[in-house]
PDB file of C-alpha atoms in Angstrom:
ATOM      1  CA  MET I 278      -6.482 -47.153-103.715  1.00 56.00           C
ATOM      2  CA  ALA I 279      -8.770 -45.039-101.529  1.00 54.00           C
ATOM      3  CA  LYS I 280      -7.509 -46.845 -98.415  1.00 58.00           C
ATOM      4  CA  LEU I 281      -3.874 -46.784 -99.545  1.00 68.00           C
ATOM      5  CA  ILE I 282      -3.537 -42.982 -99.574  1.00 70.00           C
ATOM      6  CA  PRO I 283      -4.589 -42.442 -95.900  1.00 64.00           C
ATOM      7  CA  ARG I 284      -2.270 -45.252 -94.845  1.00 68.00           C
ATOM      8  CA  LEU I 285       0.568 -43.651 -96.785  1.00 75.00           C
ATOM      9  CA  HIS I 286      -0.082 -40.308 -95.066  1.00 70.00           C
ATOM     10  CA  THR I 287      -0.086 -42.060 -91.682  1.00 70.00           C
ATOM     11  CA  LEU I 288       3.199 -43.798 -92.495  1.00 73.00           C
ATOM     12  CA  LEU I 289       4.828 -40.546 -93.614  1.00 77.00           C
ATOM     13  CA  ALA I 290       3.658 -38.791 -90.442  1.00 72.00           C
ATOM     14  CA  GLU I 291       5.084 -41.604 -88.320  1.00 72.00           C
ATOM     15  CA  LEU I 292       8.407 -41.499 -90.194  1.00 77.00           C
ATOM     16  CA  LYS I 293       8.556 -37.760 -89.559  1.00 76.00           C
ATOM     17  CA  ARG I 294       7.676 -38.155 -85.862  1.00 68.00           C
ATOM     18  CA  ARG I 295      10.458 -40.699 -85.368  1.00 72.00           C
ATOM     19  CA  ASN I 296      12.962 -38.438 -87.201  1.00 78.00           C
ATOM     20  CA  VAL I 297      13.691 -41.183 -89.749  1.00 85.00           C
ATOM     21  CA  PHE I 298      14.100 -38.679 -92.599  1.00 86.00           C
ATOM     22  CA  LYS I 299      16.428 -36.514 -90.509  1.00 86.00           C
ATOM     23  CA  VAL I 300      18.586 -39.448 -89.451  1.00 88.00           C
ATOM     24  CA  ALA I 301      18.785 -40.788 -93.013  1.00 89.00           C
ATOM     25  CA  SER I 302      19.798 -37.356 -94.357  1.00 91.00           C
ATOM     26  CA  VAL I 303      22.474 -36.811 -91.704  1.00 91.00           C
ATOM     27  CA  TYR I 304      23.839 -40.328 -92.218  1.00 93.00           C
ATOM     28  CA  ALA I 305      23.939 -39.950 -96.017  1.00 91.00           C
ATOM     29  CA  LEU I 306      25.836 -36.637 -95.794  1.00 93.00           C
ATOM     30  CA  THR I 307      28.250 -38.038 -93.214  1.00 93.00           C
ATOM     31  CA  ALA I 308      28.876 -41.207 -95.252  1.00 91.00           C
ATOM     32  CA  TRP I 309      29.437 -39.159 -98.401  1.00 92.00           C
ATOM     33  CA  ALA I 310      31.963 -36.885 -96.661  1.00 92.00           C
ATOM     34  CA  ALA I 311      33.696 -39.869 -95.078  1.00 92.00           C
ATOM     35  CA  SER I 312      33.923 -41.613 -98.457  1.00 91.00           C
ATOM     36  CA  LEU I 313      35.517 -38.548-100.028  1.00 91.00           C
ATOM     37  CA  GLY I 314      37.985 -38.405 -97.164  1.00 91.00           C
ATOM     38  CA  ALA I 315      38.778 -42.112 -97.515  1.00 89.00           C
ATOM     39  CA  ALA I 316      39.385 -41.700-101.249  1.00 90.00           C
ATOM     40  CA  GLU I 317      41.981 -39.035-100.465  1.00 89.00           C
ATOM     41  CA  LEU I 318      43.636 -40.512 -97.391  1.00 90.00           C
ATOM     42  CA  LEU I 319      43.716 -44.285 -97.925  1.00 88.00           C
ATOM     43  CA  PRO I 320      45.971 -44.171-101.027  1.00 87.00           C
ATOM     44  CA  ALA I 321      48.312 -41.857 -99.128  1.00 86.00           C
ATOM     45  CA  PHE I 322      48.812 -44.635 -96.559  1.00 86.00           C
ATOM     46  CA  GLY I 323      49.444 -47.225 -99.264  1.00 87.00           C
ATOM     47  CA  ALA I 324      46.006 -48.870 -99.032  1.00 88.00           C
ATOM     48  CA  PRO I 325      44.959 -50.831-102.141  1.00 90.00           C
ATOM     49  CA  ALA I 326      42.265 -49.443-104.462  1.00 85.00           C
ATOM     50  CA  TRP I 327      39.744 -52.085-103.435  1.00 90.00           C
ATOM     51  CA  SER I 328      39.818 -50.787 -99.836  1.00 90.00           C
ATOM     52  CA  ILE I 329      38.120 -47.566-100.985  1.00 89.00           C
ATOM     53  CA  ARG I 330      35.346 -49.509-102.714  1.00 90.00           C
ATOM     54  CA  LEU I 331      34.946 -51.652 -99.597  1.00 92.00           C
ATOM     55  CA  PHE I 332      34.702 -48.531 -97.419  1.00 91.00           C
ATOM     56  CA  VAL I 333      31.983 -47.044 -99.630  1.00 90.00           C
ATOM     57  CA  LEU I 334      30.104 -50.368 -99.681  1.00 92.00           C
ATOM     58  CA  PHE I 335      30.048 -50.582 -95.881  1.00 92.00           C
ATOM     59  CA  ALA I 336      28.924 -46.946 -95.709  1.00 91.00           C
ATOM     60  CA  LEU I 337      25.984 -47.744 -98.011  1.00 92.00           C
ATOM     61  CA  LEU I 338      25.064 -50.865 -96.029  1.00 92.00           C
ATOM     62  CA  GLY I 339      24.946 -48.786 -92.871  1.00 91.00           C
ATOM     63  CA  LEU I 340      22.101 -46.600 -94.203  1.00 90.00           C
ATOM     64  CA  PRO I 341      19.274 -49.143 -93.731  1.00 90.00           C
ATOM     65  CA  ILE I 342      20.682 -49.978 -90.286  1.00 90.00           C
ATOM     66  CA  ALA I 343      20.548 -46.293 -89.321  1.00 87.00           C
ATOM     67  CA  VAL I 344      16.947 -46.062 -90.603  1.00 85.00           C
ATOM     68  CA  VAL I 345      15.863 -49.107 -88.578  1.00 86.00           C
ATOM     69  CA  LEU I 346      17.501 -47.747 -85.431  1.00 84.00           C
ATOM     70  CA  ALA I 347      15.843 -44.356 -85.958  1.00 80.00           C
ATOM     71  CA  TRP I 348      12.461 -46.105 -86.272  1.00 78.00           C
ATOM     72  CA  ALA I 349      12.909 -48.199 -83.133  1.00 77.00           C
ATOM     73  CA  TYR I 350      14.722 -45.758 -80.836  1.00 72.00           C
ATOM     74  CA  GLU I 351      14.639 -42.074 -79.950  1.00 61.00           C
ATOM     75  CA  ILE I 352      17.210 -39.761 -78.384  1.00 56.00           C
ATOM     76  CA  THR I 353      15.921 -38.134 -75.186  1.00 48.00           C
ATOM     77  CA  PRO I 354      17.550 -36.093 -72.380  1.00 44.00           C
ATOM     78  CA  GLY I 355      17.639 -39.368 -70.459  1.00 47.00           C
ATOM     79  CA  GLY I 356      19.554 -41.170 -73.204  1.00 51.00           C
ATOM     80  CA  ILE I 357      18.619 -43.392 -76.126  1.00 55.00           C
ATOM     81  CA  LEU I 358      15.294 -45.096 -75.409  1.00 53.00           C
ATOM     82  CA  ARG I 359      13.187 -47.597 -77.275  1.00 57.00           C
ATOM     83  CA  ASP I 360      10.162 -45.941 -78.870  1.00 55.00           C
ATOM     84  CA  ALA I 361       7.040 -47.256 -77.111  1.00 47.00           C
ATOM     85  CA  ALA I 362       5.244 -47.373 -80.459  1.00 47.00           C
ATOM     86  CA  ALA I 363       7.804 -49.908 -81.670  1.00 47.00           C
ATOM     87  CA  GLU I 364       6.807 -52.485 -79.026  1.00 43.00           C
ATOM     88  CA  PRO I 365       5.654 -55.738 -80.646  1.00 41.00           C
ATOM     89  CA  SER I 366       2.474 -55.878 -78.579  1.00 39.00           C
ATOM     90  CA  ALA I 367      -0.326 -53.815 -80.115  1.00 39.00           C
ATOM     91  CA  GLN I 368      -1.537 -52.748 -76.681  1.00 43.00           C
ATOM     92  CA  PHE I 369       1.502 -50.477 -76.298  1.00 40.00           C
ATOM     93  CA  ALA I 370       1.412 -48.999 -79.790  1.00 40.00           C
ATOM     94  CA  GLU I 371       1.131 -45.219 -79.948  1.00 44.00           C
ATOM     95  CA  ARG I 372       0.242 -44.708 -76.282  1.00 44.00           C
ATOM     96  CA  ARG I 373       3.066 -42.366 -75.298  1.00 44.00           C
ATOM     97  CA  LEU I 374       1.454 -39.623 -73.259  1.00 44.00           C
ATOM     98  CA  SER I 375       3.176 -37.233 -70.913  1.00 42.00           C
ATOM     99  CA  SER I 376       4.137 -38.811 -67.597  1.00 39.00           C
ATOM    100  CA  SER I 377       2.428 -35.918 -65.829  1.00 42.00           C
ATOM    101  CA  SER I 378      -0.915 -36.574 -67.564  1.00 54.00           C
ATOM    102  CA  THR I 379      -3.688 -38.525 -65.891  1.00 62.00           C
ATOM    103  CA  THR I 380      -6.360 -40.892 -67.103  1.00 64.00           C
ATOM    104  CA  VAL I 381      -9.814 -41.205 -65.588  1.00 62.00           C
ATOM    105  CA  LEU I 382     -11.052 -44.713 -64.847  1.00 64.00           C
ATOM    106  CA  SER I 383     -14.698 -44.182 -65.704  1.00 57.00           C
ATOM    107  CA  GLU I 384     -17.918 -46.080 -65.340  1.00 61.00           C
ATOM    108  CA  ALA I 385     -20.643 -46.743 -67.864  1.00 60.00           C
ATOM    109  CA  GLY I 386     -22.698 -43.583 -68.203  1.00 66.00           C
ATOM    110  CA  SER I 387     -19.733 -41.254 -67.948  1.00 85.00           C
ATOM    111  CA  GLY I 388     -19.119 -38.830 -70.774  1.00 93.00           C
ATOM    112  CA  VAL I 389     -16.750 -36.579 -72.656  1.00 95.00           C
ATOM    113  CA  GLN I 390     -17.271 -32.814 -72.713  1.00 96.00           C
ATOM    114  CA  VAL I 391     -16.193 -31.361 -76.063  1.00 97.00           C
ATOM    115  CA  SER I 392     -15.717 -27.637 -76.597  1.00 96.00           C
ATOM    116  CA  TRP I 393     -14.511 -25.817 -79.697  1.00 94.00           C
ATOM    117  CA  SER I 394     -14.827 -22.529 -81.538  1.00 92.00           C
ATOM    118  CA  ASP I 395     -15.506 -21.822 -85.195  1.00 86.00           C
ATOM    119  CA  ALA I 396     -17.006 -19.074 -87.363  1.00 84.00           C
ATOM    120  CA  GLY I 397     -20.332 -19.648 -85.633  1.00 85.00           C
ATOM    121  CA  GLY I 398     -18.922 -18.986 -82.164  1.00 91.00           C
ATOM    122  CA  HIS I 399     -18.067 -21.160 -79.179  1.00 94.00           C
ATOM    123  CA  HIS I 400     -19.726 -24.572 -78.808  1.00 95.00           C
ATOM    124  CA  GLU I 401     -19.921 -27.230 -76.131  1.00 96.00           C
ATOM    125  CA  ARG I 402     -21.398 -30.728 -76.250  1.00 95.00           C
ATOM    126  CA  LEU I 403     -21.449 -33.616 -73.818  1.00 96.00           C
ATOM    127  CA  PHE I 404     -21.231 -37.100 -75.328  1.00 96.00           C
ATOM    128  CA  ARG I 405     -22.153 -40.130 -73.231  1.00 93.00           C
ATOM    129  CA  ARG I 406     -21.778 -42.599 -76.099  1.00 93.00           C
ATOM    130  CA  ASP I 407     -19.097 -43.293 -78.671  1.00 95.00           C
ATOM    131  CA  PHE I 408     -18.849 -40.518 -81.234  1.00 97.00           C
ATOM    132  CA  ARG I 409     -16.934 -39.592 -84.356  1.00 96.00           C
ATOM    133  CA  ILE I 410     -15.509 -36.248 -85.412  1.00 97.00           C
ATOM    134  CA  GLY I 411     -15.148 -35.376 -89.061  1.00 95.00           C
ATOM    135  CA  ARG I 412     -16.355 -33.537 -92.133  1.00 93.00           C
ATOM    136  CA  ASP I 413     -19.030 -36.113 -92.982  1.00 93.00           C
ATOM    137  CA  ASP I 414     -22.608 -35.208 -92.067  1.00 92.00           C
ATOM    138  CA  GLY I 415     -22.942 -38.653 -90.494  1.00 93.00           C
ATOM    139  CA  CYS I 416     -20.376 -37.846 -87.804  1.00 95.00           C
ATOM    140  CA  GLU I 417     -21.827 -37.049 -84.405  1.00 95.00           C
ATOM    141  CA  LEU I 418     -19.560 -33.996 -84.287  1.00 96.00           C
ATOM    142  CA  HIS I 419     -19.503 -32.420 -87.745  1.00 94.00           C
ATOM    143  CA  LEU I 420     -16.772 -29.880 -88.539  1.00 94.00           C
ATOM    144  CA  ASP I 421     -16.790 -28.007 -91.828  1.00 91.00           C
ATOM    145  CA  ASP I 422     -13.060 -27.880 -92.551  1.00 91.00           C
ATOM    146  CA  PRO I 423     -11.624 -29.145 -95.878  1.00 90.00           C
ATOM    147  CA  MET I 424      -8.405 -30.221 -94.144  1.00 91.00           C
ATOM    148  CA  ILE I 425     -10.320 -32.581 -91.856  1.00 94.00           C
ATOM    149  CA  SER I 426     -11.103 -36.057 -93.191  1.00 93.00           C
ATOM    150  CA  ARG I 427     -14.707 -37.149 -93.681  1.00 93.00           C
ATOM    151  CA  ARG I 428     -14.393 -39.551 -90.745  1.00 94.00           C
ATOM    152  CA  HIS I 429     -11.321 -38.269 -88.964  1.00 96.00           C
ATOM    153  CA  VAL I 430     -11.316 -39.551 -85.399  1.00 97.00           C
ATOM    154  CA  GLU I 431     -13.428 -41.664 -83.055  1.00 96.00           C
ATOM    155  CA  VAL I 432     -13.817 -41.355 -79.281  1.00 96.00           C
ATOM    156  CA  SER I 433     -15.106 -44.532 -77.638  1.00 94.00           C
ATOM    157  CA  PHE I 434     -15.521 -46.102 -74.199  1.00 93.00           C
ATOM    158  CA  ALA I 435     -13.887 -49.478 -73.441  1.00 88.00           C
ATOM    159  CA  ASP I 436     -12.304 -51.238 -70.455  1.00 83.00           C
ATOM    160  CA  GLY I 437     -13.188 -48.399 -68.085  1.00 86.00           C
ATOM    161  CA  LEU I 438     -11.434 -45.771 -70.203  1.00 91.00           C
ATOM    162  CA  TRP I 439     -12.330 -43.305 -72.916  1.00 94.00           C
ATOM    163  CA  TRP I 440     -10.137 -43.786 -75.986  1.00 95.00           C
ATOM    164  CA  ILE I 441      -9.391 -41.600 -78.996  1.00 96.00           C
ATOM    165  CA  ARG I 442      -8.582 -43.338 -82.292  1.00 95.00           C
ATOM    166  CA  ASP I 443      -7.499 -41.821 -85.586  1.00 95.00           C
ATOM    167  CA  LEU I 444      -9.545 -43.345 -88.417  1.00 94.00           C
ATOM    168  CA  GLY I 445      -6.765 -43.285 -90.995  1.00 91.00           C
ATOM    169  CA  SER I 446      -7.179 -39.549 -91.509  1.00 91.00           C
ATOM    170  CA  ARG I 447      -5.361 -37.604 -94.195  1.00 88.00           C
ATOM    171  CA  ASN I 448      -3.571 -35.183 -91.859  1.00 91.00           C
ATOM    172  CA  GLY I 449      -3.373 -37.150 -88.621  1.00 93.00           C
ATOM    173  CA  THR I 450      -4.526 -36.423 -85.074  1.00 95.00           C
ATOM    174  CA  LEU I 451      -2.544 -34.386 -82.548  1.00 96.00           C
ATOM    175  CA  LEU I 452      -3.224 -34.920 -78.842  1.00 96.00           C
ATOM    176  CA  ASP I 453      -1.586 -32.194 -76.743  1.00 94.00           C
ATOM    177  CA  GLY I 454       0.827 -31.648 -79.622  1.00 92.00           C
ATOM    178  CA  ARG I 455       1.741 -35.320 -80.145  1.00 93.00           C
ATOM    179  CA  SER I 456       0.695 -37.371 -83.153  1.00 93.00           C
ATOM    180  CA  VAL I 457      -1.364 -40.389 -82.022  1.00 94.00           C
ATOM    181  CA  THR I 458      -3.388 -43.202 -83.539  1.00 94.00           C
ATOM    182  CA  HIS I 459      -5.051 -44.934 -80.553  1.00 94.00           C
ATOM    183  CA  VAL I 460      -4.572 -43.775 -76.958  1.00 94.00           C
ATOM    184  CA  PRO I 461      -6.613 -43.404 -73.762  1.00 93.00           C
ATOM    185  CA  LEU I 462      -7.918 -39.890 -73.160  1.00 93.00           C
ATOM    186  CA  PRO I 463      -6.306 -37.938 -70.311  1.00 92.00           C
ATOM    187  CA  ALA I 464      -8.676 -36.272 -67.848  1.00 91.00           C
ATOM    188  CA  SER I 465      -8.346 -33.122 -69.941  1.00 94.00           C
ATOM    189  CA  CYS I 466      -6.603 -32.587 -73.260  1.00 95.00           C
ATOM    190  CA  ARG I 467      -6.495 -30.515 -76.427  1.00 96.00           C
ATOM    191  CA  VAL I 468      -6.833 -32.076 -79.860  1.00 97.00           C
ATOM    192  CA  ARG I 469      -6.011 -30.761 -83.315  1.00 95.00           C
ATOM    193  CA  LEU I 470      -7.110 -32.559 -86.479  1.00 95.00           C
ATOM    194  CA  HIS I 471      -4.336 -30.957 -88.508  1.00 93.00           C
ATOM    195  CA  GLU I 472      -1.470 -28.671 -87.577  1.00 89.00           C
ATOM    196  CA  ALA I 473      -3.311 -25.450 -88.452  1.00 89.00           C
ATOM    197  CA  ALA I 474      -6.679 -26.524 -87.030  1.00 91.00           C
ATOM    198  CA  PRO I 475      -8.304 -24.770 -84.055  1.00 91.00           C
ATOM    199  CA  GLU I 476      -7.997 -26.651 -80.783  1.00 95.00           C
ATOM    200  CA  ILE I 477     -10.766 -28.967 -79.629  1.00 97.00           C
ATOM    201  CA  ARG I 478     -10.846 -29.385 -75.858  1.00 97.00           C
ATOM    202  CA  LEU I 479     -11.884 -32.782 -74.508  1.00 97.00           C
ATOM    203  CA  GLU I 480     -12.607 -33.368 -70.821  1.00 95.00           C
ATOM    204  CA  VAL I 481     -13.676 -36.677 -69.323  1.00 93.00           C
ATOM    205  CA  LYS I 482     -16.756 -36.264 -67.126  1.00 89.00           C
ATOM    206  CA  SER I 483     -17.237 -39.040 -64.636  1.00 77.00           C
ATOM    207  CA  SER I 484     -18.787 -39.687 -61.239  1.00 61.00           C
ATOM    208  CA  SER I 485     -17.161 -38.498 -58.023  1.00 53.00           C
ATOM    209  CA  ARG I 486     -16.209 -42.121 -57.334  1.00 53.00           C
ATOM    210  CA  ALA I 487     -14.116 -42.395 -60.487  1.00 52.00           C
ATOM    211  CA  GLN I 488     -10.404 -42.852 -59.971  1.00 55.00           C
ATOM    212  CA  THR I 489      -7.848 -40.558 -61.558  1.00 54.00           C
ATOM    213  CA  VAL I 490      -4.514 -42.277 -62.055  1.00 53.00           C
ATOM    214  CA  ALA I 491      -1.118 -41.230 -63.373  1.00 49.00           C
ATOM    215  CA  SER I 492       0.332 -42.901 -66.433  1.00 45.00           C
ATOM    216  CA  ALA I 493       1.550 -46.381 -65.565  1.00 38.00           C
ATOM    217  CA  LEU I 494       4.854 -46.069 -67.387  1.00 32.00           C
ATOM    218  CA  PRO I 495       7.202 -43.087 -67.656  1.00 34.00           C
ATOM    219  CA  GLY I 496       6.093 -41.164 -70.711  1.00 38.00           C
ATOM    220  CA  SER I 497       3.384 -43.682 -71.621  1.00 39.00           C
ATOM    221  CA  SER I 498      -0.096 -44.957 -70.834  1.00 40.00           C
ATOM    222  CA  GLN I 499      -1.168 -48.529 -71.222  1.00 39.00           C
ATOM    223  CA  ARG I 500      -4.518 -50.114 -71.799  1.00 38.00           C
TER     224      ARG I 500
END
């Protein structure tokens, strides 16, 4: 049960991000209005009574289809695009960063500079090993905020990149305003551990030989 609640929060956040609730609400209202219109107009054109029931049935069957399409696709200025998080391969899941962002290809021994402010003032720390951020005293970066989960997020080094991973937190992780679960860190970014949380600035510190590359795909970064 303890693991189910964080997963449920993550699912609800993802449904909200993909506008599933909005699409379902708009579709339901539209189908209801269309059904009322059909009930008034079809008999006027001599349509049999069963045609109204058939119309309402098809309208109801269209709801799950609309929900699935809202989950898999998103409407953008460039048209309707497949959501990168819906790709079947796990390596593309939740890695949709801004196309203008960059990722530092680091070497072992590089680090992540973390800066934040709280009631005690402004703080800065440089981490050269994997670290966790959360409310638990065992986290390498401890934050005393009741809205932050005990073990909220982890920053780790793998495959030449620094990654940030949400640990099934209660309120999710926002990277430059976007909800994420597991993505490579840009060269510099701002993180919030809930919508009202103060910003935490993360900056990848690497050697002068490290390469800085743009996202490989428009609007996304891949591992």
